Coordinates of C-alpha atoms and ligand atoms in Angstrom, one line a residue:
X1 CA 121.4 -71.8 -48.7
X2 CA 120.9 -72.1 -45.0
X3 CA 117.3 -71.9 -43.9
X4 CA 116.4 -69.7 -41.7
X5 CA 115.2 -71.6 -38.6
X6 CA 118.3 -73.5 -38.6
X7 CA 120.0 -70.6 -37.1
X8 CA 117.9 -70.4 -33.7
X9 CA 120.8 -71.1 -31.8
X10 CA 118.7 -72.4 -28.8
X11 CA 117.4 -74.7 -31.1
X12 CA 120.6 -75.9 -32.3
X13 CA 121.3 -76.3 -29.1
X14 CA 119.0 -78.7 -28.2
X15 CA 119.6 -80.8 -31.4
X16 CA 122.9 -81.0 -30.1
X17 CA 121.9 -83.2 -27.1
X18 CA 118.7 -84.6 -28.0
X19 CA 120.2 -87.8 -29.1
X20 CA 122.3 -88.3 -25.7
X21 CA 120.7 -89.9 -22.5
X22 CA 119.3 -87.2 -20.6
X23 CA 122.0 -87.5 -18.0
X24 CA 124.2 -86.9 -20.8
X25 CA 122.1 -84.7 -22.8
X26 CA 122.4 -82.3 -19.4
X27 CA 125.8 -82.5 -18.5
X28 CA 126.5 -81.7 -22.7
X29 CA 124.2 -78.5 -22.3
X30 CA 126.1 -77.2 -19.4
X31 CA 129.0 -77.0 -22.1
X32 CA 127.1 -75.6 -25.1
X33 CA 126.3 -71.7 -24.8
X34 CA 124.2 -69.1 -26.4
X35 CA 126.8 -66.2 -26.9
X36 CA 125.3 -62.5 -26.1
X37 CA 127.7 -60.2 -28.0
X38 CA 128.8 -58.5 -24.4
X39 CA 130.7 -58.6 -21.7
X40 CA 127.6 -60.5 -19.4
X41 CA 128.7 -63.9 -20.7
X42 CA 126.5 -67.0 -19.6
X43 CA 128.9 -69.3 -17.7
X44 CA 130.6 -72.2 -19.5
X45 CA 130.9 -76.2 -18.5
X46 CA 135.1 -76.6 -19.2
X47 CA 137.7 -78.7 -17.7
X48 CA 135.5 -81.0 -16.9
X49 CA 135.8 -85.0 -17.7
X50 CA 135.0 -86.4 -20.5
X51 CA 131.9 -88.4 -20.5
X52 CA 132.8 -91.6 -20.8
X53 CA 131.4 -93.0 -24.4
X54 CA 131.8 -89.7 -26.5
X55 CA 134.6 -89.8 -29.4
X56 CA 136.9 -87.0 -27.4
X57 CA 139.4 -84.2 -29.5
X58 CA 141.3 -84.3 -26.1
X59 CA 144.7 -85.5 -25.0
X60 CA 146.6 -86.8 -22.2
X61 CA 149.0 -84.8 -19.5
X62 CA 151.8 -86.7 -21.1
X63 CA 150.7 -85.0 -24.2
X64 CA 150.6 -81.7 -22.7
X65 CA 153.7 -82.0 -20.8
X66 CA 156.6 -83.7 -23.1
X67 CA 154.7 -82.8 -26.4
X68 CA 153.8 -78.9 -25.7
X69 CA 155.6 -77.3 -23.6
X70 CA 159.0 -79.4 -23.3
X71 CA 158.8 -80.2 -27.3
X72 CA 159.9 -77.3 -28.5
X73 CA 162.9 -76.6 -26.4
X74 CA 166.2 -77.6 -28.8
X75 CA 169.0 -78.5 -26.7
X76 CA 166.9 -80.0 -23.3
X77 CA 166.7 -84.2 -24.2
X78 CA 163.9 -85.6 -23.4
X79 CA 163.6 -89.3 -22.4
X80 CA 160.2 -90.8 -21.8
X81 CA 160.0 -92.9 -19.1
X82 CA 157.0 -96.1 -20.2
X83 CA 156.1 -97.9 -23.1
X84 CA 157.7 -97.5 -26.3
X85 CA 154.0 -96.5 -27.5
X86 CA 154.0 -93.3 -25.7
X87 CA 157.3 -91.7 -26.6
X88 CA 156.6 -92.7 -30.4
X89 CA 153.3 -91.2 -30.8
X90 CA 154.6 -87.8 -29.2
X91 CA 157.6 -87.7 -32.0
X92 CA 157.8 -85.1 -34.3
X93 CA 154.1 -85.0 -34.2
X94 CA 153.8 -81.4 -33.5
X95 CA 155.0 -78.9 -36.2
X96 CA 156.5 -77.0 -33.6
X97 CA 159.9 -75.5 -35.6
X98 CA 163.6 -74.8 -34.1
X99 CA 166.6 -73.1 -35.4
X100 CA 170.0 -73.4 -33.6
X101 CA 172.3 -70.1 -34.2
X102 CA 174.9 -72.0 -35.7
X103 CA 174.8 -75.5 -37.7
X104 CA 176.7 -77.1 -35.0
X105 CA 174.3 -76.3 -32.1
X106 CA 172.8 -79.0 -30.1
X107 CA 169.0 -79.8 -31.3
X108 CA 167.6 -82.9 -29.8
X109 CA 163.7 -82.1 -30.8
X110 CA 164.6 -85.3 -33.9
X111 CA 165.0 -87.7 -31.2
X112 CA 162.8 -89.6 -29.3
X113 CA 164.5 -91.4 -26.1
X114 CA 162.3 -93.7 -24.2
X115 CA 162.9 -96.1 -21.5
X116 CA 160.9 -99.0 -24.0
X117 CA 159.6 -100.5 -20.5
X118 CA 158.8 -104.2 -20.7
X119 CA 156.4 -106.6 -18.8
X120 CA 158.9 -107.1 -16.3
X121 CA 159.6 -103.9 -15.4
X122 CA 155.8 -102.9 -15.0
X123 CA 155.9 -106.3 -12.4
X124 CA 159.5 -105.4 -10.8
X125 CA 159.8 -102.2 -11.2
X126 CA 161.6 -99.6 -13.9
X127 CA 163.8 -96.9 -12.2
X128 CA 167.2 -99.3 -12.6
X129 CA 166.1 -99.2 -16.3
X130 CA 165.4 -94.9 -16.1
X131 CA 169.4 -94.8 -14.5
X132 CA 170.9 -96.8 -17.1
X133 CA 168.7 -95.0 -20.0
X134 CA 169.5 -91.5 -18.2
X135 CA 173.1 -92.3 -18.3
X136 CA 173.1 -94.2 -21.7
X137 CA 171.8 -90.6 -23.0
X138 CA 174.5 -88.4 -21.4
X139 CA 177.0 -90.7 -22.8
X140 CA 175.6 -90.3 -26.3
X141 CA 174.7 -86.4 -26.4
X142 CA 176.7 -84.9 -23.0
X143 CA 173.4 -82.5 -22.9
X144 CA 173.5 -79.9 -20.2
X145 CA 170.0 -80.9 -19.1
X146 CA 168.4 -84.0 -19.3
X147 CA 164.1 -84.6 -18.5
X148 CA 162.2 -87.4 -17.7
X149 CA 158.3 -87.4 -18.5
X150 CA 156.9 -90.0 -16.7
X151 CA 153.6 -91.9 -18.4
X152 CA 150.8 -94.0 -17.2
X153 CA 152.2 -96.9 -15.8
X154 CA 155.1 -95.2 -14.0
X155 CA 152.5 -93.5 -11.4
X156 CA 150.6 -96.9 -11.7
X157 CA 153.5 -99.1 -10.3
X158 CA 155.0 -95.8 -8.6
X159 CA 158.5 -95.8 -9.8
X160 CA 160.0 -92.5 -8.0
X161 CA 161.1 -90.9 -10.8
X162 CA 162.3 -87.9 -9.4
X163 CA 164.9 -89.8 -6.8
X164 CA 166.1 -91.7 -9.8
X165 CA 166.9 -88.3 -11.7
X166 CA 168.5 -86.9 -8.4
X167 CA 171.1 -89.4 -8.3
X168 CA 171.7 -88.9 -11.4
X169 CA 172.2 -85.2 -11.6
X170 CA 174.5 -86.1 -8.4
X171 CA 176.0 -88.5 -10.4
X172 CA 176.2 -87.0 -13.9
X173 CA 176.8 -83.4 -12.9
X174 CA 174.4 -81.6 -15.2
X175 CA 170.7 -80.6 -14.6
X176 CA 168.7 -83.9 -14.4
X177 CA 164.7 -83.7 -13.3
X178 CA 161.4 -85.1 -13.9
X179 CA 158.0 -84.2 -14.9
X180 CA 155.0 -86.7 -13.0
X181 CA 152.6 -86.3 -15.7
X182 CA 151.2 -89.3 -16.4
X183 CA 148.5 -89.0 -18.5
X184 CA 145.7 -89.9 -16.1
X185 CA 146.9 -86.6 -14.1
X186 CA 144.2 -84.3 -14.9
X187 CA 141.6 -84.2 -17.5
X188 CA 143.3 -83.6 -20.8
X189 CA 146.7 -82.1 -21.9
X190 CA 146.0 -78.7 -20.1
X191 CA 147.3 -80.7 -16.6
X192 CA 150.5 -81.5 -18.1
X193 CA 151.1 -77.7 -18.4
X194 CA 150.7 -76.9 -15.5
X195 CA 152.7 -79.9 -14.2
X196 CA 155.7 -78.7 -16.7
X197 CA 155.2 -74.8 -15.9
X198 CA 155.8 -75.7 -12.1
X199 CA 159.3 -77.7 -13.1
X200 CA 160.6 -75.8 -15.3
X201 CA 160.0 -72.5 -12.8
X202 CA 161.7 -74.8 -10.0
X203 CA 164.6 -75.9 -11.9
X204 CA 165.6 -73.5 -14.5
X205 CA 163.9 -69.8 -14.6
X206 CA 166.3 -68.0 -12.2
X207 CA 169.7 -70.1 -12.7
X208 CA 171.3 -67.5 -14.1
X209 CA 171.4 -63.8 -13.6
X210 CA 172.9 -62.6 -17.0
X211 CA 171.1 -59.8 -17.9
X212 CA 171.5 -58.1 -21.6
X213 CA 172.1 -54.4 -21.8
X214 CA 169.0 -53.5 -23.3
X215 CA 166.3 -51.5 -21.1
X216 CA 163.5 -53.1 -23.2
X217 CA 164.2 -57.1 -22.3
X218 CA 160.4 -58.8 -22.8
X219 CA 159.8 -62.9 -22.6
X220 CA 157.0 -64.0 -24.8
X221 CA 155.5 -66.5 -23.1
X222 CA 152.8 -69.0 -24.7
X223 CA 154.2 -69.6 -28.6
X224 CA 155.2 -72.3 -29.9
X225 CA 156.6 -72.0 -33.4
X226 CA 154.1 -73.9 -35.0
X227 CA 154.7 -73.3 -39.0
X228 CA 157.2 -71.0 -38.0
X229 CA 155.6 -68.3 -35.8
X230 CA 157.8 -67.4 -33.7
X231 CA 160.4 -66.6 -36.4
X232 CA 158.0 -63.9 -37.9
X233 CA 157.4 -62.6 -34.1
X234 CA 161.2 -62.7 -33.6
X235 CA 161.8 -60.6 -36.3
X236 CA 158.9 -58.1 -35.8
X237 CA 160.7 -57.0 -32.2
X238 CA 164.1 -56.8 -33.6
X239 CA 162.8 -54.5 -35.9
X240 CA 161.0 -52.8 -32.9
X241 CA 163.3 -52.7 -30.7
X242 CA 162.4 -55.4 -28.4
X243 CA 165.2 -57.9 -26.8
X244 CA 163.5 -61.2 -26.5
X245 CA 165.1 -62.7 -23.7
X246 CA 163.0 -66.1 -23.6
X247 CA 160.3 -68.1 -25.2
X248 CA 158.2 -70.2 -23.3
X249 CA 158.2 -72.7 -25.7
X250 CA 159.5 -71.8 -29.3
X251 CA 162.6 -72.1 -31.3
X252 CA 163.8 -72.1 -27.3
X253 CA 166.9 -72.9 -25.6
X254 CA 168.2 -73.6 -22.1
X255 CA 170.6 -70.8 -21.1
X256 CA 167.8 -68.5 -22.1
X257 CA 165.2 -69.6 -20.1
X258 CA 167.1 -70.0 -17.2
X259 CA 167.6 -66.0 -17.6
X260 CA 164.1 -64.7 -18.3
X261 CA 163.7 -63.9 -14.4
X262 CA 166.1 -60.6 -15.9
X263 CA 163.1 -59.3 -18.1
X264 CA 161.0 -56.4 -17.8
X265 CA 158.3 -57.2 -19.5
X266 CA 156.1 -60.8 -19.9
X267 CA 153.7 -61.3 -23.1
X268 CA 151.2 -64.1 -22.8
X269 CA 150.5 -64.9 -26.0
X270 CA 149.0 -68.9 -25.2
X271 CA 146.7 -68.0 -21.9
X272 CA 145.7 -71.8 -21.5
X273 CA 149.3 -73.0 -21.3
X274 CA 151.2 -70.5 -20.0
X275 CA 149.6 -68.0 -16.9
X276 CA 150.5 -70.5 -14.1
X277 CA 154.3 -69.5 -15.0
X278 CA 153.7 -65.5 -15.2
X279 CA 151.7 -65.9 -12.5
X280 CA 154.7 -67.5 -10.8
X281 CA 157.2 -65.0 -12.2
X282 CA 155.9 -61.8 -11.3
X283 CA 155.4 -63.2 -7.9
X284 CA 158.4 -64.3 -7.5
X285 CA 160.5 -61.4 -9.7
X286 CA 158.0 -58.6 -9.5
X287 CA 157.7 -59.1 -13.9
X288 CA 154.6 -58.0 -14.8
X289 CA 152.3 -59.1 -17.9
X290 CA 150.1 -58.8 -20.5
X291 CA 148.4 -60.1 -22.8
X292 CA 149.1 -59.9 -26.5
X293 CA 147.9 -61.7 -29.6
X294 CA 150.2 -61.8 -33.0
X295 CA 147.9 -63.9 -35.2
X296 CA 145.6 -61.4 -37.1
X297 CA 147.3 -57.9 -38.3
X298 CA 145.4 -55.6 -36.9
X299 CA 146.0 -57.5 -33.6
X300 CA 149.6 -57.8 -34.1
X301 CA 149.8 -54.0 -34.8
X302 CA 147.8 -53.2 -31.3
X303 CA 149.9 -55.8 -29.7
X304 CA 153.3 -54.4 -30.6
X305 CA 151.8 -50.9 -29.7
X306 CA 151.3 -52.1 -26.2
X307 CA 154.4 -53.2 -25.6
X308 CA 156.3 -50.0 -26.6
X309 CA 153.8 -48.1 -24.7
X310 CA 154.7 -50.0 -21.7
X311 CA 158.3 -48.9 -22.0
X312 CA 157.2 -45.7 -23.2
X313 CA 160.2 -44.7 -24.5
X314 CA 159.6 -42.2 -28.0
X315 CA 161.7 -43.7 -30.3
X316 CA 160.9 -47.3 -29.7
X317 CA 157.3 -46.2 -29.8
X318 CA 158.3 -44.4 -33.2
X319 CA 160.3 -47.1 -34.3
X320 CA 157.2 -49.5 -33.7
X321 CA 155.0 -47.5 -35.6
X322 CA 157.2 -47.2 -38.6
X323 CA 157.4 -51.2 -38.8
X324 CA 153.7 -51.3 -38.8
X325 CA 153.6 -49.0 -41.1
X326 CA 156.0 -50.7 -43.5
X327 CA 154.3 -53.7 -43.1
X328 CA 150.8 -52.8 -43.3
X329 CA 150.3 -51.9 -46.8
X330 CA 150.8 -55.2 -48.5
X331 CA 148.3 -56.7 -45.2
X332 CA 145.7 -54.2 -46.6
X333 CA 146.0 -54.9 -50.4
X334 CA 145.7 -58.7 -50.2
X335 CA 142.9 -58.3 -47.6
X336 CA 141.0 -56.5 -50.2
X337 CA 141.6 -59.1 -53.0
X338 CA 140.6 -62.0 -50.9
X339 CA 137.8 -60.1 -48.7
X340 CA 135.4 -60.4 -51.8
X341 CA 135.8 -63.9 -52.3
X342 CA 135.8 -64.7 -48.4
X343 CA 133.2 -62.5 -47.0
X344 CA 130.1 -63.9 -45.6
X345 CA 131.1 -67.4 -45.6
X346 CA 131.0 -69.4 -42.6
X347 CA 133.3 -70.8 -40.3
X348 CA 133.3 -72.8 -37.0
X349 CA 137.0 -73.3 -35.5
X350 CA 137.5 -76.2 -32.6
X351 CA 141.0 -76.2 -31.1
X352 CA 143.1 -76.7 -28.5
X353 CA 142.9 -74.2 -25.5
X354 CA 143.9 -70.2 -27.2
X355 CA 143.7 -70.5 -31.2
X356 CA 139.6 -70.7 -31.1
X357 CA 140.0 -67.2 -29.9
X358 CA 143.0 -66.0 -31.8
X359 CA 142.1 -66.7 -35.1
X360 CA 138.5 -65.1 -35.1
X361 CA 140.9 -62.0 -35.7
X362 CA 142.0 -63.3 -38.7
X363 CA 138.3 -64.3 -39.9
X364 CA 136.9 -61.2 -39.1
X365 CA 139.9 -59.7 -41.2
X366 CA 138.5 -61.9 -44.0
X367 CA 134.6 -60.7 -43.2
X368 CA 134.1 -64.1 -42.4
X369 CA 131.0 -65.1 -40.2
X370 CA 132.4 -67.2 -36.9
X371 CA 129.2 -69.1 -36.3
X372 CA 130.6 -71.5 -33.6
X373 CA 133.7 -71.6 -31.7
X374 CA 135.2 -74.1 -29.0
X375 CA 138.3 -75.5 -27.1
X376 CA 138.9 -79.1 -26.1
X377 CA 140.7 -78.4 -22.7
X378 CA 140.1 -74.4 -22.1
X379 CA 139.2 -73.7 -18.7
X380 CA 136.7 -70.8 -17.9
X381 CA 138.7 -68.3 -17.4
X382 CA 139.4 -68.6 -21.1
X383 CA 136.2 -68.3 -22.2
X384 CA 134.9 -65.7 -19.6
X385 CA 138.0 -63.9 -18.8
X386 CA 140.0 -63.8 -15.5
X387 CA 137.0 -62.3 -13.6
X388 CA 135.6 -65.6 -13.5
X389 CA 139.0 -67.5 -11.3
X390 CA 137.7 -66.7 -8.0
X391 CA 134.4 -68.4 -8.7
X392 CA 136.0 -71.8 -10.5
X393 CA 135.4 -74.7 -8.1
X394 CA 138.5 -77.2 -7.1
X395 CA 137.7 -80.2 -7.9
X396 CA 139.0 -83.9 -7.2
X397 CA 140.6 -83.7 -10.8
X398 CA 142.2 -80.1 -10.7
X399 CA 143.6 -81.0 -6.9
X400 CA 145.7 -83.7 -8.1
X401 CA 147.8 -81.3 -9.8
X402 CA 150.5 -79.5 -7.7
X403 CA 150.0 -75.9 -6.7
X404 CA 153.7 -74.3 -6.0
X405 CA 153.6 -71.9 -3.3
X406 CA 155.8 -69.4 -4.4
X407 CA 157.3 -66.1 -2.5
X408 CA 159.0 -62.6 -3.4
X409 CA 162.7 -63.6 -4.5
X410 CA 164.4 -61.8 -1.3
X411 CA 167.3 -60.2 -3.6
X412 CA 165.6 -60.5 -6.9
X413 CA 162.4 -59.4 -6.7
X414 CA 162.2 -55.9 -8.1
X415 CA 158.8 -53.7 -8.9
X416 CA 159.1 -52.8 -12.9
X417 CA 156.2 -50.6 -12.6
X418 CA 154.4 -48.5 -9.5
X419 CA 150.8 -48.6 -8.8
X420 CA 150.1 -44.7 -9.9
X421 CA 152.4 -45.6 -13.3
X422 CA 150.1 -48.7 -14.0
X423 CA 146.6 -47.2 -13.2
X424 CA 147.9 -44.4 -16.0
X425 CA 148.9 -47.5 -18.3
X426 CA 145.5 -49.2 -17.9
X427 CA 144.0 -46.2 -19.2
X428 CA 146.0 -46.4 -22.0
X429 CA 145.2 -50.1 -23.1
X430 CA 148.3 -51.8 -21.4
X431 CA 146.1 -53.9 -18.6
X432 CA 148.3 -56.0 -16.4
X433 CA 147.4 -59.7 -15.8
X434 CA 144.1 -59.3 -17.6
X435 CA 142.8 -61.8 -20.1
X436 CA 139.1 -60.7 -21.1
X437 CA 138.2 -64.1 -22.4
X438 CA 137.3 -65.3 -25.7
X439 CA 133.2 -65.6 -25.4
X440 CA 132.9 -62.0 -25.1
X441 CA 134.0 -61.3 -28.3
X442 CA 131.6 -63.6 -30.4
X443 CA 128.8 -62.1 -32.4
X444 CA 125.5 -62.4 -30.1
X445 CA 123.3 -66.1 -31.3
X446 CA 127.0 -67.5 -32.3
X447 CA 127.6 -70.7 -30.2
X448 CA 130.6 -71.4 -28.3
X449 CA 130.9 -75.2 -27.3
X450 CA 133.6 -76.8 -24.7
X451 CA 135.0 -80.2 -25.8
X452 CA 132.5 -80.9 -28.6
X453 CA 132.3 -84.4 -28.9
X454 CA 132.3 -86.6 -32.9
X455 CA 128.6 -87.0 -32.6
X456 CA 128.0 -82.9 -31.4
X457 CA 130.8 -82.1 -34.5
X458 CA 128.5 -84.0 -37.6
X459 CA 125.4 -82.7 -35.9
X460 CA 126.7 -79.0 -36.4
X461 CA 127.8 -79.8 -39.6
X462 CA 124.6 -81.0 -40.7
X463 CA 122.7 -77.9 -39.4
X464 CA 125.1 -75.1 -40.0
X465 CA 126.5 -76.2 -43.2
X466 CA 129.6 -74.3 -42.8
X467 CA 132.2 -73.2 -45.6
X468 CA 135.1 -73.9 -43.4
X469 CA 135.3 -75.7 -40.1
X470 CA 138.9 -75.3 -38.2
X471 CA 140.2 -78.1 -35.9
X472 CA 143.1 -80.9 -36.2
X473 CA 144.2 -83.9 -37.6
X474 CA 142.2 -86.1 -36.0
X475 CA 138.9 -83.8 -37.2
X476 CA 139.8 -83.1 -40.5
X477 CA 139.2 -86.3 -42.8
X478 CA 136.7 -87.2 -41.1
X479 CA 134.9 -83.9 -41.4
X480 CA 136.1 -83.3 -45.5
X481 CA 134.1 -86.9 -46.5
X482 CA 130.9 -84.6 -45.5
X483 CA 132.2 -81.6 -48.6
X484 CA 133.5 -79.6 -46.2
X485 CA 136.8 -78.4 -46.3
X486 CA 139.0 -78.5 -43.2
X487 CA 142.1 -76.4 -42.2
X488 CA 144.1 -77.9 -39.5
X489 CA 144.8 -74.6 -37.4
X490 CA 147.2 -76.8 -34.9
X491 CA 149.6 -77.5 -37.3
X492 CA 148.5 -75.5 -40.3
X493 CA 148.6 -78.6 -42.4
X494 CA 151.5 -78.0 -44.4
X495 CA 151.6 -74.2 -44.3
X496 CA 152.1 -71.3 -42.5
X497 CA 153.6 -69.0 -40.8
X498 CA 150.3 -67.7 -39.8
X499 CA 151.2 -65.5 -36.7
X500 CA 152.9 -61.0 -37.6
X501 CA 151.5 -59.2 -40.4
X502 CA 153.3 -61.8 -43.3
X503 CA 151.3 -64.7 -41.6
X504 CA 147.9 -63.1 -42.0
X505 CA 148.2 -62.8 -45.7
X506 CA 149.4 -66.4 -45.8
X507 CA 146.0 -67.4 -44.4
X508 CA 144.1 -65.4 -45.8
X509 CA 145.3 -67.3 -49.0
X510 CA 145.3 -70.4 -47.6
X511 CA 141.4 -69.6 -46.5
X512 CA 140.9 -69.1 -49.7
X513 CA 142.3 -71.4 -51.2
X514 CA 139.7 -73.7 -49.3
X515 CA 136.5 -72.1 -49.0
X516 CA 136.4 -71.1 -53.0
X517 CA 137.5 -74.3 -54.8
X518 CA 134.6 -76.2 -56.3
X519 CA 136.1 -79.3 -55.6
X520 CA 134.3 -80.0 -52.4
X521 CA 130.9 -79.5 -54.7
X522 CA 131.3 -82.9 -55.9
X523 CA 131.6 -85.1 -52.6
X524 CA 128.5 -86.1 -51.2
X525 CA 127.7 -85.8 -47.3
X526 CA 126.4 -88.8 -45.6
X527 CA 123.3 -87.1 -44.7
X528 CA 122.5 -86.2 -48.2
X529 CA 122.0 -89.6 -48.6
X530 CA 118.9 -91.3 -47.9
X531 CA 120.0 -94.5 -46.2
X532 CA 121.6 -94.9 -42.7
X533 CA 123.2 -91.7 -41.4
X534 CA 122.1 -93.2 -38.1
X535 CA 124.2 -96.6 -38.1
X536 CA 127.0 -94.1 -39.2
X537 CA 127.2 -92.0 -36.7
X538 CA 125.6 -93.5 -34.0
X539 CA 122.4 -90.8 -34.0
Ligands
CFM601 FE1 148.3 -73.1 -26.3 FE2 149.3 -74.2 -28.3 FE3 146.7 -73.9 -28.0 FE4 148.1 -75.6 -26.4 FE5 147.9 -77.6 -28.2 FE6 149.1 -76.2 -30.1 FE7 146.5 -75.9 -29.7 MO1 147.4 -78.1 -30.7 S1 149.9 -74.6 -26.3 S2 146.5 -74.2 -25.9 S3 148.1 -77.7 -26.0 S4 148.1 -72.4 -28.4 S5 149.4 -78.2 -29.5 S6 150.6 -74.6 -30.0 S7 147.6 -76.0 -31.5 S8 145.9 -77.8 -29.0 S9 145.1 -74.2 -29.4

């Protein structure tokens, strides 16, 4: 059992930092909050840089770029521009799933094209090498778009990536462009979104204007298809109703996002990644959105509810209903079964920039206790909600990162809903371009920590003693030699689908599956030992 003092959160806080410099120790408790249980959040420390020292979850804009948002895009190839290094470590490392329609369809997401830049290209220079490897590609796969992500050493020696793909999209004939996110761009991966968001709005949303037939045409924008989430959300709005026109980026193709500017309807799931392009797109096309959330049931139930309450038409909202309803029984029954082995138990989830907040739905499901909660890249407005954007500060970091200064589409842009029709929707839960934040939905005295460092992580594990702490690959041995058990919420180890109302029973099993075998009884935490947990972890 916990002792009681342990649990002053204040004081927690301040073990935290104690060990750091002061300098450091300060910075560290600007990113460390006390959470009140309201909407009066204390404001957070995020997107800032790393301190240099601290073991870092982070990644690079590369990262972000080529392995998030372009990754899961099937028939778009990919060639990474730098050392072979770079383009290996970003293969096939995120379980981000595809499925073409027919056997035959073009998937390129097993490849992994790079430009293998040499010493003397970083002293002469590598855009002859880019044409060649550009052309070499279309030769082998005749794609209809090809991308170039550029890394480190491109910006370094300042190879112009983007004329090189010009001529070769003059040459070629199909789509060629470039992404500069080299991974010094920004901060951590959350840059290279915003770098690929402002490409892939220049050069493909709005190519064609095919629209389907159906009144009810929604882009989900912000999943991924990690263990096969999008497939389950597919399928939930084809039984709604719903045409998904385009996912930004799951089980996605070309053609398709070059025609989401023809939906009615946007659905953020991923905030972090994803707001710069329905910011962009209901500027632009007049398409407003909103945010929804499919991982947890109960959240997946009010998410498809909002969405055919936006249409408001009686049978899709009747039709929606009856799908929840189908589904909802066998959510309830295995809730209850794994409820009484799961409540009370504590968990503390660190990932990423929108799944800290998403799957406290699923823990509360469980009647789990969330006792800490964090992002490595989030930005404020995540944690405090949208409210907070006007007060964010520019910075040097955040200005090197293009702002597109977009305009109403002269032909295109068309008003989906008028001002009187979306004052009456607000009433009703369906808030436009609102994202509330994740902070204010922790319990009050629960912590929620940006970018916790290695040494911050074993500290918090020593005091809280948690039955479950949620984080990645790079986390997770590391944090199961201390006896407790880890469940990689990235990629979902080896499991999943996590996301509809069939993913939360699958984690509610795999959640317990963790926090009730005895297994992690028998390992012994450094700290339980009575010689040098300082040499270990640098204390
Ligand atoms: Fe969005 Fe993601 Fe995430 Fe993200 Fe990611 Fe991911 Fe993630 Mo890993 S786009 S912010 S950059 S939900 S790869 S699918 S799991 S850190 S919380």
């Amino acid at each position: 059992m916990v002792k009681e003092s342990i649990y002053n959160p204040e004081e927690i806080k301040d073990k935290l930092v104690a060990d750091f410099p002061s300098k450091i120790a300060r910075k560290r408790a600007k990113a460390i909050v006390v959470n009140t249980g309201t909407d009066e959040t204390p404001q957070i420390a995020a997107n800032a840089r790393t301190v240099p020292g601290l073991i870092t979850m982070r990644g690079c804009a590369y990262a972000g770029c080529k392995g998030v948002i372009l990754g899961p895009t099937r028939d778009v190839l990919s060639i990474t521009h730098g050392p072979i290094g770079c383009g290996f470590y970003s293969w096939l490392t995120r379980r981000n799933q595809t499925r073409p329609p027919k056997p035959e369809d073009e998937n390129f997401m097993t490849y992994c094209l790079s430009t293998d830049m040499q010493e003397s290209e970083i002293v002469f220079g590598g855009e002859k090498k880019l044409a060649q490897a550009i052309e070499e590609a279309y030769q082998l796969f005749k794609p209809k778009t090809i991308v170039v992500h550029a890394t480190c050493p491109v910006g370094l020696i300042g190879d112009d990536i983007h004329q090189v793909t010009r001529a070769a999209q003059e040459k070629l004939g199909i789509k060629v462009f470039g992404f500069s996110c080299e991974g010094y761009k920004g901060v951590s991966q959350s840059a290279g979104h915003h770098i690929a968001n402002n490409q892939i709005f220049k050069h493909m949303v709005g190519t064609d204007n095919t629209a389907s037939p159906s009144p009810y045409r929604v882009n989900l924008l912000g999943e991924y298809n990690i263990g096969g989430d999008a497939f389950v959300i597919e399928d939930l709005f084809a039984r709604c109703g719903f045409e998904l026109v385009s996912t930004f980026c799951g089980n996605s193709d070309h053609d398709s996002m070059c025609r989401s500017h023809t939906a009615e309807l946007n659905l953020v799931m991923c905030h972090r990644s994803i707001n710069y392009m329905a910011d962009m797109m209901e500027t632009k096309y007049g398409i407003p959105w909103i945010k929804v959330n499919f991982i947890g049931a109960e959240a997946t139930a009010k998410s498809l509810r909002k969405i055919a309450r936006y249409f408001g038409d009686e049978k899709l909202i009747e039709q929606t209903e009856r799908v929840i309803e189908e589904e909802m029984p066998a959510v309830s029954e295995a809730r209850q079964m794994y409820q009484e082995r799961c409540r009370g138990k504590k968990v503390m989830l660190f990932v990423g920039g929108s799944r800290a907040h998403h799957y406290q739905e699923l823990f509360k499901e469980l009647g789990m206790e969330v006792v800490a909660a964090g992002y490595e890249f989030a930005h404020r407005d995540d944690y405090e909600g949208r409210r907070v954007l006007p007060s964010i500060t520019v910075d040097a970091d955040s200005r090197n990162i293009e702002e597109l200064t977009v305009e109403k589409d002269p032909e295109r842009y068309k008003e989906r809903v008028s001002p009187e029709k979306c004052a009456e929707l607000a009433a009703n839960g369906v808030e436009f371009k609102d994202y509330a934040g994740m902070m204010p939905e922790m319990e009050a005295g629960s912590l929620t920590i940006d970018e916790p460092s290695h040494h911050e992580t074993f500290r918090l594990l020593e005091l809280y003693k948690p039955d479950l702490y949620c984080a990645g690959v790079k986390e997770k041995y590391a944090v199961q030699k201390t006896g407790i058990p880890c469940l990689q919420l990235h990629s979902y180890d080896y499991g999943g689908p996590f996301a509809g109302f069939e993913g939360a029973i699958n984690f509610y099993k795999d959640v317990d599956r963790l926090v009730s075998s005895r297994i992690w009884s028998y390992l012994e935490a450094p700290w339980q030992r009575q010689t040098q947990v300082k040499a270990t972890y640098g204390i």
